[in-house]
Amino acid sequence: MNKKELLRGIPKIDDVLQQEPLVFVAEEKGQVAITSAARAVIDTLRSDILSLKDEDAAGFDKARFDLSDLAEKTLRKIEEDECNNLYPVINATGTILHTNLGRAPLCKDAVDNVAAVALGYSDLEYNVAAGKRGSRHDIVSNLIAELTGAEDAMVVNNNAAATMIVLATLGAGKEIVVSRSELVEIGGAFRIPDIMEQSGAYLQEVGCSNKTKASDYENAIMTREQAEDYDPDWNRRGMMRFETGALMKVHKSNYDIVGFTEEASLEDLVKLGKKHDLPVIFDMGNGLMLDMSEFGLDEPNVPMSLATGIDVILFSGDKLLGGPQAGIICGKKKYIKAMKKHPLARAMRVDKMTFAALEATLRKYKDRKIALRDIPVLNMISASAEEMKEKAEKLASMMLEIDPELELNVVEVEDQIGGGSAPMVRLDGYAVAVREAGKSAQATERKLRKNDIPIIARISEDQLLISVRTLLDGELEKVAAAFK
């Protein structure tokens, strides 16, 4: 039998579709999906035949023409096509805000609120009490103002968007003065200077990489009259100068500079801003809402930063705030009002599900104890080493019940916050070090990643470590069951 004869022997798609399993499935999955899957199976069979050498055609497995076999392959293809590309995983790395794993897990109330709002219609832009059109900007602005002490607030889709709209509103065609040591890369090659350029603002960098004083900011301030009279030939860089639009400070949330350093404080910039009638912007990034210094997290928080008198602060919703991806801007009403009216506001607005998750998360902050208890990120950060040891011992015990042959040790580890937040902070924690007889750490790690719910662990010094700080309620049982 040659290749042409094999090709003529390929069953018709209609014959495959008439097989009993596919007839029953068609009503549930739809005829289009079934036909598409059957066509893909037949195309694979045809491609395999075409790739044969003539001398190998006679040895081709004729069982592959069997209609029941093709129907079974079609069912498997349908299942493959229906697998979501975004699905849950278990974070056993000990990195709390793991960017690759979706950063902050939401609290239960946030998840419930998203489900309730997404399932049907909502009052996203409708004022039910007044019976007329409302504004999505009003959904959480009062709540954010209450929690932070700001006059007003708005929400956009992430902190990079927040940076863009703040600069486009307050600095378009003007200079924004920023310290050289704070020209950060946010991640994914998004850099403050690039965002500033796209916003239409001009970067005026001051100071040095390790030292920037308040006087450096003041010396860079330029009035409109000074800018109009400025001769670029006097400047060693030969650059035009423009009127100063704002003073900006960027929190170094994803790195730190140590040693011979100095930086201008928010209080310093507020004094300068008042003196020269310029707004002061603080790109805080991490979104911390509480004082967490007792847990080793000595970072600025939103209410404390606003209390210095700054005009605008912007930060992420899915980092230390513990909510959904969002960029939150709050501060003086006149500036926020201008941003809400900016053309970019519509392009960067968030949907009903983000608002639902964010509102439920923010409400937790009305009581510090409730926030630390219910918001997973804060709960993980505040958990003690003793609690982690107890949790690790419990997991090890459960794993041994599943497989007594496992070699397990409860070991001390250093967990981290991650997500571009608090890079120098390490949290004392515990992990279960796992060794399977006859298997390398890499082999066990691959096995866990192929679990029904993938378990993402880490390898250190040829040990597979399952860090328990980032395991959520109910996940100890799932991790143990993966070793069946």
C-alpha positions as a Python dict, from the first residue, in 0.01 Angstrom:
ca = {
    (1, 'M'): (0, 0, 0),
    (2, 'N'): (140, 339, -99),
    (3, 'K'): (75, 691, 38),
    (4, 'K'): (-199, 769, -214),
    (5, 'E'): (-394, 461, -112),
    (6, 'L'): (-354, 555, 254),
    (7, 'L'): (-483, 907, 187),
    (8, 'R'): (-786, 766, 3),
    (9, 'G'): (-855, 548, 308),
    (10, 'I'): (-892, 841, 550),
    (11, 'P'): (-1251, 840, 684),
    (12, 'K'): (-1479, 1134, 606),
    (13, 'I'): (-1542, 1387, 880),
    (14, 'D'): (-1919, 1321, 858),
    (15, 'D'): (-1859, 952, 933),
    (16, 'V'): (-1657, 1045, 1244),
    (17, 'L'): (-1930, 1286, 1361),
    (18, 'Q'): (-2193, 1011, 1342),
    (19, 'Q'): (-2017, 806, 1607),
    (20, 'E'): (-2231, 767, 1919),
    (21, 'P'): (-2005, 952, 2171),
    (22, 'L'): (-1992, 1262, 1948),
    (23, 'V'): (-2367, 1260, 1880),
    (24, 'F'): (-2435, 1284, 2253),
    (25, 'V'): (-2168, 1552, 2310),
    (26, 'A'): (-2277, 1769, 2017),
    (27, 'E'): (-2583, 1903, 2199),
    (28, 'E'): (-2374, 2015, 2498),
    (29, 'K'): (-2066, 2145, 2316),
    (30, 'G'): (-2222, 2262, 1992),
    (31, 'Q'): (-2188, 2121, 1641),
    (32, 'V'): (-1928, 2380, 1538),
    (33, 'A'): (-1689, 2282, 1819),
    (34, 'I'): (-1733, 1909, 1747),
    (35, 'T'): (-1677, 1953, 1374),
    (36, 'S'): (-1371, 2171, 1429),
    (37, 'A'): (-1216, 1914, 1664),
    (38, 'A'): (-1289, 1624, 1424),
    (39, 'R'): (-1136, 1820, 1137),
    (40, 'A'): (-820, 1882, 1343),
    (41, 'V'): (-791, 1508, 1420),
    (42, 'I'): (-833, 1415, 1052),
    (43, 'D'): (-583, 1685, 948),
    (44, 'T'): (-326, 1537, 1187),
    (45, 'L'): (-382, 1192, 1041),
    (46, 'R'): (-342, 1326, 688),
    (47, 'S'): (-28, 1518, 782),
    (48, 'D'): (129, 1208, 936),
    (49, 'I'): (65, 1011, 616),
    (50, 'L'): (208, 1285, 395),
    (51, 'S'): (525, 1293, 606),
    (52, 'L'): (588, 920, 543),
    (53, 'K'): (851, 798, 304),
    (54, 'D'): (711, 580, 26),
    (55, 'E'): (887, 273, 160),
    (56, 'D'): (730, 321, 504),
    (57, 'A'): (371, 349, 381),
    (58, 'A'): (309, -25, 390),
    (59, 'G'): (385, -34, 765),
    (60, 'F'): (141, 243, 857),
    (61, 'D'): (-90, 149, 1146),
    (62, 'K'): (-433, 97, 984),
    (63, 'A'): (-596, 102, 1327),
    (64, 'R'): (-568, 482, 1310),
    (65, 'F'): (-851, 472, 1051),
    (66, 'D'): (-1088, 318, 1304),
    (67, 'L'): (-1392, 545, 1348),
    (68, 'S'): (-1428, 479, 1721),
    (69, 'D'): (-1060, 566, 1773),
    (70, 'L'): (-1100, 888, 1574),
    (71, 'A'): (-1412, 974, 1777),
    (72, 'E'): (-1217, 923, 2102),
    (73, 'K'): (-938, 1148, 1977),
    (74, 'T'): (-1197, 1407, 1882),
    (75, 'L'): (-1336, 1405, 2236),
    (76, 'R'): (-986, 1453, 2376),
    (77, 'K'): (-927, 1740, 2134),
    (78, 'I'): (-1248, 1908, 2252),
    (79, 'E'): (-1129, 1881, 2613),
    (80, 'E'): (-791, 2031, 2520),
    (81, 'D'): (-958, 2320, 2338),
    (82, 'E'): (-1177, 2395, 2639),
    (83, 'C'): (-887, 2423, 2883),
    (84, 'N'): (-852, 2783, 3003),
    (85, 'N'): (-522, 2959, 2957),
    (86, 'L'): (-569, 3131, 3293),
    (87, 'Y'): (-625, 2891, 3582),
    (88, 'P'): (-547, 2861, 3956),
    (89, 'V'): (-207, 2751, 4085),
    (90, 'I'): (-76, 2698, 4438),
    (91, 'N'): (202, 2933, 4540),
    (92, 'A'): (452, 2741, 4754),
    (93, 'T'): (746, 2974, 4682),
    (94, 'G'): (727, 3193, 4994),
    (95, 'T'): (710, 3507, 4776),
    (96, 'I'): (388, 3680, 4878),
    (97, 'L'): (338, 3919, 4585),
    (98, 'H'): (456, 3687, 4310),
    (99, 'T'): (415, 3887, 3988),
    (100, 'N'): (425, 3577, 3768),
    (101, 'L'): (151, 3417, 3979),
    (102, 'G'): (-92, 3712, 3976),
    (103, 'R'): (38, 3912, 4274),
    (104, 'A'): (-214, 3966, 4554),
    (105, 'P'): (-477, 3697, 4620),
    (106, 'L'): (-810, 3860, 4698),
    (107, 'C'): (-996, 3833, 5026),
    (108, 'K'): (-1314, 3623, 5027),
    (109, 'D'): (-1548, 3921, 5045),
    (110, 'A'): (-1382, 4070, 4736),
    (111, 'V'): (-1428, 3746, 4543),
    (112, 'D'): (-1792, 3720, 4654),
    (113, 'N'): (-1858, 4080, 4553),
    (114, 'V'): (-1705, 4027, 4209),
    (115, 'A'): (-1925, 3720, 4155),
    (116, 'A'): (-2238, 3907, 4265),
    (117, 'V'): (-2170, 4208, 4044),
    (118, 'A'): (-2050, 4010, 3740),
    (119, 'L'): (-2343, 3770, 3737),
    (120, 'G'): (-2599, 4032, 3636),
    (121, 'Y'): (-2644, 4404, 3596),
    (122, 'S'): (-2509, 4665, 3837),
    (123, 'D'): (-2529, 5035, 3916),
    (124, 'L'): (-2187, 5101, 3757),
    (125, 'E'): (-2294, 5432, 3603),
    (126, 'Y'): (-2646, 5469, 3735),
    (127, 'N'): (-2755, 5662, 4043),
    (128, 'V'): (-3037, 5444, 4177),
    (129, 'A'): (-3148, 5696, 4442),
    (130, 'A'): (-3173, 5984, 4194),
    (131, 'G'): (-3297, 5770, 3905),
    (132, 'K'): (-3046, 5913, 3658),
    (133, 'R'): (-2701, 5857, 3511),
    (134, 'G'): (-2418, 5837, 3764),
    (135, 'S'): (-2038, 5825, 3747),
    (136, 'R'): (-1814, 5525, 3806),
    (137, 'H'): (-1564, 5767, 3962),
    (138, 'D'): (-1799, 5798, 4260),
    (139, 'I'): (-1802, 5426, 4349),
    (140, 'V'): (-1497, 5423, 4577),
    (141, 'S'): (-1377, 5785, 4585),
    (142, 'N'): (-1551, 5868, 4915),
    (143, 'L'): (-1429, 5545, 5075),
    (144, 'I'): (-1068, 5610, 4970),
    (145, 'A'): (-1094, 5968, 5096),
    (146, 'E'): (-1226, 5844, 5432),
    (147, 'L'): (-946, 5589, 5473),
    (148, 'T'): (-658, 5809, 5358),
    (149, 'G'): (-752, 6164, 5450),
    (150, 'A'): (-750, 6274, 5086),
    (151, 'E'): (-1000, 6524, 4947),
    (152, 'D'): (-1083, 6311, 4644),
    (153, 'A'): (-972, 5999, 4455),
    (154, 'M'): (-1001, 5815, 4125),
    (155, 'V'): (-911, 5469, 3997),
    (156, 'V'): (-741, 5370, 3670),
    (157, 'N'): (-626, 5031, 3544),
    (158, 'N'): (-276, 5018, 3698),
    (159, 'N'): (-10, 5240, 3853),
    (160, 'A'): (168, 5299, 3522),
    (161, 'A'): (-161, 5440, 3391),
    (162, 'A'): (-192, 5648, 3707),
    (163, 'T'): (156, 5791, 3646),
    (164, 'M'): (65, 5871, 3287),
    (165, 'I'): (-259, 6053, 3360),
    (166, 'V'): (-114, 6246, 3656),
    (167, 'L'): (177, 6371, 3446),
    (168, 'A'): (-41, 6439, 3141),
    (169, 'T'): (-277, 6648, 3354),
    (170, 'L'): (-27, 6840, 3566),
    (171, 'G'): (282, 6843, 3347),
    (172, 'A'): (198, 6841, 2976),
    (173, 'G'): (427, 7094, 2808),
    (174, 'K'): (598, 7160, 3141),
    (175, 'E'): (893, 7024, 3336),
    (176, 'I'): (853, 6773, 3616),
    (177, 'V'): (1145, 6784, 3859),
    (178, 'V'): (1257, 6437, 3976),
    (179, 'S'): (1566, 6308, 4155),
    (180, 'R'): (1809, 6106, 3940),
    (181, 'S'): (1806, 5835, 4206),
    (182, 'E'): (1430, 5788, 4157),
    (183, 'L'): (1410, 5736, 3780),
    (184, 'V'): (1300, 5380, 3832),
    (185, 'E'): (1203, 5101, 3596),
    (186, 'I'): (865, 4980, 3718),
    (187, 'G'): (897, 4642, 3548),
    (188, 'G'): (861, 4498, 3201),
    (189, 'A'): (1085, 4781, 3068),
    (190, 'F'): (836, 5053, 3175),
    (191, 'R'): (1052, 5339, 3294),
    (192, 'I'): (956, 5667, 3457),
    (193, 'P'): (1141, 5880, 3194),
    (194, 'D'): (964, 5695, 2911),
    (195, 'I'): (621, 5736, 3069),
    (196, 'M'): (696, 6103, 3127),
    (197, 'E'): (788, 6149, 2763),
    (198, 'Q'): (465, 5983, 2648),
    (199, 'S'): (262, 6205, 2881),
    (200, 'G'): (393, 6521, 2714),
    (201, 'A'): (583, 6634, 3023),
    (202, 'Y'): (954, 6713, 3022),
    (203, 'L'): (1189, 6544, 3264),
    (204, 'Q'): (1413, 6772, 3468),
    (205, 'E'): (1636, 6540, 3667),
    (206, 'V'): (1830, 6675, 3963),
    (207, 'G'): (2087, 6558, 4215),
    (208, 'C'): (2308, 6252, 4191),
    (209, 'S'): (2238, 5880, 4195),
    (210, 'N'): (2311, 5861, 4568),
    (211, 'K'): (2240, 6215, 4693),
    (212, 'T'): (1966, 6463, 4614),
    (213, 'K'): (1895, 6764, 4834),
    (214, 'A'): (1594, 6991, 4857),
    (215, 'S'): (1813, 7269, 4720),
    (216, 'D'): (1865, 7065, 4402),
    (217, 'Y'): (1490, 7074, 4342),
    (218, 'E'): (1469, 7446, 4415),
    (219, 'N'): (1757, 7533, 4184),
    (220, 'A'): (1581, 7352, 3899),
    (221, 'I'): (1249, 7535, 3935),
    (222, 'M'): (1178, 7761, 3638),
    (223, 'T'): (899, 8015, 3598),
    (224, 'R'): (731, 8080, 3264),
    (225, 'E'): (918, 8409, 3227),
    (226, 'Q'): (1251, 8244, 3300),
    (227, 'A'): (1179, 7968, 3051),
    (228, 'E'): (1087, 8217, 2778),
    (229, 'D'): (1411, 8410, 2835),
    (230, 'Y'): (1624, 8097, 2867),
    (231, 'D'): (1912, 8062, 2621),
    (232, 'P'): (1992, 7692, 2562),
    (233, 'D'): (2347, 7787, 2461),
    (234, 'W'): (2413, 7866, 2826),
    (235, 'N'): (2323, 7514, 2925),
    (236, 'R'): (2602, 7259, 2904),
    (237, 'R'): (2357, 7014, 2746),
    (238, 'G'): (2228, 7272, 2500),
    (239, 'M'): (1867, 7193, 2588),
    (240, 'M'): (1558, 7408, 2593),
    (241, 'R'): (1395, 7471, 2930),
    (242, 'F'): (1026, 7491, 3010),
    (243, 'E'): (810, 7617, 3293),
    (244, 'T'): (808, 7386, 3595),
    (245, 'G'): (479, 7200, 3630),
    (246, 'A'): (534, 6997, 3947),
    (247, 'L'): (781, 6846, 4190),
    (248, 'M'): (777, 6468, 4193),
    (249, 'K'): (908, 6205, 4430),
    (250, 'V'): (913, 5836, 4336),
    (251, 'H'): (934, 5576, 4611),
    (252, 'K'): (1215, 5328, 4551),
    (253, 'S'): (985, 5034, 4614),
    (254, 'N'): (1174, 4774, 4410),
    (255, 'Y'): (1535, 4855, 4507),
    (256, 'D'): (1731, 5040, 4771),
    (257, 'I'): (2043, 5256, 4782),
    (258, 'V'): (2262, 5221, 5090),
    (259, 'G'): (2578, 5388, 5209),
    (260, 'F'): (2662, 5754, 5147),
    (261, 'T'): (2309, 5868, 5060),
    (262, 'E'): (2066, 6155, 5105),
    (263, 'E'): (1725, 6233, 4964),
    (264, 'A'): (1478, 6518, 4990),
    (265, 'S'): (1184, 6427, 5213),
    (266, 'L'): (818, 6479, 5130),
    (267, 'E'): (810, 6752, 5394),
    (268, 'D'): (1098, 6929, 5216),
    (269, 'L'): (917, 6916, 4883),
    (270, 'V'): (588, 7035, 5036),
    (271, 'K'): (765, 7348, 5169),
    (272, 'L'): (911, 7412, 4824),
    (273, 'G'): (577, 7350, 4658),
    (274, 'K'): (402, 7604, 4878),
    (275, 'K'): (682, 7856, 4830),
    (276, 'H'): (668, 7835, 4450),
    (277, 'D'): (298, 7744, 4412),
    (278, 'L'): (374, 7402, 4260),
    (279, 'P'): (196, 7072, 4320),
    (280, 'V'): (394, 6790, 4481),
    (281, 'I'): (339, 6440, 4340),
    (282, 'F'): (436, 6121, 4523),
    (283, 'D'): (446, 5804, 4314),
    (284, 'M'): (437, 5562, 4605),
    (285, 'G'): (379, 5245, 4406),
    (286, 'N'): (332, 4980, 4673),
    (287, 'G'): (-5, 5093, 4815),
    (288, 'L'): (60, 5017, 5183),
    (289, 'M'): (-232, 5151, 5389),
    (290, 'L'): (-122, 5056, 5741),
    (291, 'D'): (184, 5104, 5958),
    (292, 'M'): (342, 4756, 5939),
    (293, 'S'): (676, 4841, 6102),
    (294, 'E'): (608, 4601, 6390),
    (295, 'F'): (629, 4319, 6136),
    (296, 'G'): (958, 4440, 5989),
    (297, 'L'): (797, 4631, 5701),
    (298, 'D'): (925, 4985, 5747),
    (299, 'E'): (770, 5141, 5438),
    (300, 'P'): (578, 5467, 5389),
    (301, 'N'): (201, 5427, 5397),
    (302, 'V'): (-66, 5625, 5216),
    (303, 'P'): (-234, 5812, 5507),
    (304, 'M'): (101, 5908, 5660),
    (305, 'S'): (233, 6031, 5324),
    (306, 'L'): (-77, 6243, 5258),
    (307, 'A'): (-48, 6390, 5607),
    (308, 'T'): (277, 6561, 5500),
    (309, 'G'): (71, 6794, 5280),
    (310, 'I'): (153, 6651, 4937),
    (311, 'D'): (-97, 6728, 4663),
    (312, 'V'): (-123, 6396, 4479),
    (313, 'I'): (-30, 6038, 4565),
    (314, 'L'): (-59, 5735, 4335),
    (315, 'F'): (-18, 5365, 4407),
    (316, 'S'): (-108, 5011, 4302),
    (317, 'G'): (-415, 4820, 4412),
    (318, 'D'): (-266, 4472, 4374),
    (319, 'K'): (51, 4510, 4581),
    (320, 'L'): (55, 4581, 4953),
    (321, 'L'): (-303, 4708, 4942),
    (322, 'G'): (-400, 4346, 4871),
    (323, 'G'): (-668, 4413, 4611),
    (324, 'P'): (-715, 4381, 4234),
    (325, 'Q'): (-489, 4533, 3971),
    (326, 'A'): (-559, 4905, 3972),
    (327, 'G'): (-390, 5242, 3989),
    (328, 'I'): (-530, 5461, 4266),
    (329, 'I'): (-482, 5838, 4263),
    (330, 'C'): (-587, 6057, 4553),
    (331, 'G'): (-513, 6400, 4690),
    (332, 'K'): (-634, 6758, 4646),
    (333, 'K'): (-977, 6781, 4486),
    (334, 'K'): (-885, 7037, 4219),
    (335, 'Y'): (-615, 6812, 4076),
    (336, 'I'): (-821, 6491, 4090),
    (337, 'K'): (-1115, 6671, 3929),
    (338, 'A'): (-892, 6775, 3638),
    (339, 'M'): (-771, 6416, 3594),
    (340, 'K'): (-1127, 6283, 3587),
    (341, 'K'): (-1200, 6520, 3298),
    (342, 'H'): (-882, 6434, 3106),
    (343, 'P'): (-934, 6245, 2776),
    (344, 'L'): (-709, 5964, 2904),
    (345, 'A'): (-948, 5894, 3192),
    (346, 'R'): (-1183, 5697, 2968),
    (347, 'A'): (-900, 5501, 2804),
    (348, 'M'): (-764, 5401, 3145),
    (349, 'R'): (-1087, 5340, 3336),
    (350, 'V'): (-1156, 5010, 3515),
    (351, 'D'): (-1454, 4778, 3485),
    (352, 'K'): (-1725, 4675, 3729),
    (353, 'M'): (-1536, 4366, 3851),
    (354, 'T'): (-1231, 4569, 3950),
    (355, 'F'): (-1449, 4816, 4138),
    (356, 'A'): (-1632, 4532, 4311),
    (357, 'A'): (-1309, 4371, 4431),
    (358, 'L'): (-1149, 4702, 4526),
    (359, 'E'): (-1446, 4828, 4727),
    (360, 'A'): (-1475, 4506, 4928),
    (361, 'T'): (-1099, 4513, 4995),
    (362, 'L'): (-1095, 4878, 5102),
    (363, 'R'): (-1382, 4826, 5347),
    (364, 'K'): (-1158, 4588, 5544),
    (365, 'Y'): (-932, 4883, 5626),
    (366, 'K'): (-1197, 5047, 5844),
    (367, 'D'): (-1065, 4822, 6122),
    (368, 'R'): (-694, 4742, 6141),
    (369, 'K'): (-752, 4403, 6306),
    (370, 'I'): (-1001, 4302, 6038),
    (371, 'A'): (-760, 4406, 5761),
    (372, 'L'): (-472, 4204, 5911),
    (373, 'R'): (-701, 3905, 5955),
    (374, 'D'): (-892, 3904, 5625),
    (375, 'I'): (-663, 4048, 5359),
    (376, 'P'): (-435, 3758, 5257),
    (377, 'V'): (-127, 3972, 5181),
    (378, 'L'): (-136, 4145, 5521),
    (379, 'N'): (-214, 3818, 5697),
    (380, 'M'): (91, 3653, 5538),
    (381, 'I'): (321, 3943, 5625),
    (382, 'S'): (204, 3959, 5987),
    (383, 'A'): (221, 3581, 6047),
    (384, 'S'): (495, 3490, 6297),
    (385, 'A'): (777, 3242, 6248),
    (386, 'E'): (621, 3023, 6519),
    (387, 'E'): (295, 3007, 6325),
    (388, 'M'): (488, 2915, 6010),
    (389, 'K'): (675, 2637, 6190),
    (390, 'E'): (349, 2490, 6319),
    (391, 'K'): (199, 2510, 5971),
    (392, 'A'): (502, 2341, 5813),
    (393, 'E'): (497, 2060, 6069),
    (394, 'K'): (128, 2005, 6000),
    (395, 'L'): (194, 1983, 5626),
    (396, 'A'): (482, 1739, 5676),
    (397, 'S'): (260, 1517, 5889),
    (398, 'M'): (-14, 1518, 5625),
    (399, 'M'): (238, 1436, 5350),
    (400, 'L'): (376, 1139, 5544),
    (401, 'E'): (25, 1002, 5584),
    (402, 'I'): (-7, 1009, 5206),
    (403, 'D'): (340, 865, 5136),
    (404, 'P'): (541, 727, 5433),
    (405, 'E'): (843, 682, 5202),
    (406, 'L'): (894, 1055, 5163),
    (407, 'E'): (1205, 1206, 5321),
    (408, 'L'): (1088, 1530, 5484),
    (409, 'N'): (1250, 1799, 5694),
    (410, 'V'): (1097, 2116, 5835),
    (411, 'V'): (1359, 2385, 5767),
    (412, 'E'): (1399, 2756, 5834),
    (413, 'V'): (1374, 2981, 5528),
    (414, 'E'): (1358, 3350, 5445),
    (415, 'D'): (1034, 3448, 5275),
    (416, 'Q'): (998, 3772, 5082),
    (417, 'I'): (724, 4018, 4994),
    (418, 'G'): (808, 4049, 4623),
    (419, 'G'): (602, 4228, 4358),
    (420, 'G'): (841, 4523, 4351),
    (421, 'S'): (774, 4599, 4717),
    (422, 'A'): (1010, 4617, 5017),
    (423, 'P'): (1311, 4456, 4841),
    (424, 'M'): (1527, 4446, 5155),
    (425, 'V'): (1264, 4290, 5383),
    (426, 'R'): (1301, 3921, 5465),
    (427, 'L'): (1046, 3734, 5675),
    (428, 'D'): (1154, 3446, 5898),
    (429, 'G'): (962, 3144, 5783),
    (430, 'Y'): (956, 2766, 5748),
    (431, 'A'): (928, 2522, 5461),
    (432, 'V'): (902, 2149, 5412),
    (433, 'A'): (1211, 2015, 5234),
    (434, 'V'): (1105, 1716, 5025),
    (435, 'R'): (1306, 1430, 4882),
    (436, 'E'): (1148, 1139, 4695),
    (437, 'A'): (1341, 815, 4681),
    (438, 'G'): (1519, 778, 4349),
    (439, 'K'): (1412, 1121, 4225),
    (440, 'S'): (1598, 1448, 4193),
    (441, 'A'): (1458, 1774, 4332),
    (442, 'Q'): (1403, 1885, 3972),
    (443, 'A'): (1196, 1573, 3895),
    (444, 'T'): (972, 1628, 4200),
    (445, 'E'): (934, 1997, 4113),
    (446, 'R'): (821, 1903, 3760),
    (447, 'K'): (577, 1649, 3904),
    (448, 'L'): (418, 1917, 4126),
    (449, 'R'): (385, 2156, 3833),
    (450, 'K'): (193, 1886, 3643),
    (451, 'N'): (-53, 1832, 3925),
    (452, 'D'): (-425, 1892, 3852),
    (453, 'I'): (-379, 2224, 4031),
    (454, 'P'): (-13, 2310, 3957),
    (455, 'I'): (199, 2357, 4269),
    (456, 'I'): (480, 2608, 4219),
    (457, 'A'): (764, 2538, 4463),
    (458, 'R'): (1132, 2632, 4459),
    (459, 'I'): (1465, 2455, 4468),
    (460, 'S'): (1748, 2570, 4693),
    (461, 'E'): (2078, 2390, 4740),
    (462, 'D'): (1937, 2084, 4563),
    (463, 'Q'): (1639, 2071, 4800),
    (464, 'L'): (1278, 2109, 4693),
    (465, 'L'): (1122, 2357, 4935),
    (466, 'I'): (750, 2397, 4993),
    (467, 'S'): (720, 2728, 5176),
    (468, 'V'): (404, 2744, 5381),
    (469, 'R'): (365, 3122, 5425),
    (470, 'T'): (200, 3157, 5085),
    (471, 'L'): (-27, 2852, 5115),
    (472, 'L'): (-389, 2965, 5154),
    (473, 'D'): (-663, 2802, 5361),
    (474, 'G'): (-735, 2453, 5234),
    (475, 'E'): (-418, 2427, 5028),
    (476, 'L'): (-222, 2212, 5275),
    (477, 'E'): (-452, 1921, 5191),
    (478, 'K'): (-411, 1981, 4817),
    (479, 'V'): (-31, 1988, 4841),
    (480, 'A'): (-26, 1667, 5044),
    (481, 'A'): (-266, 1495, 4804),
    (482, 'A'): (-32, 1574, 4513),
    (483, 'F'): (211, 1314, 4652),
    (484, 'K'): (-35, 1024, 4619),
}
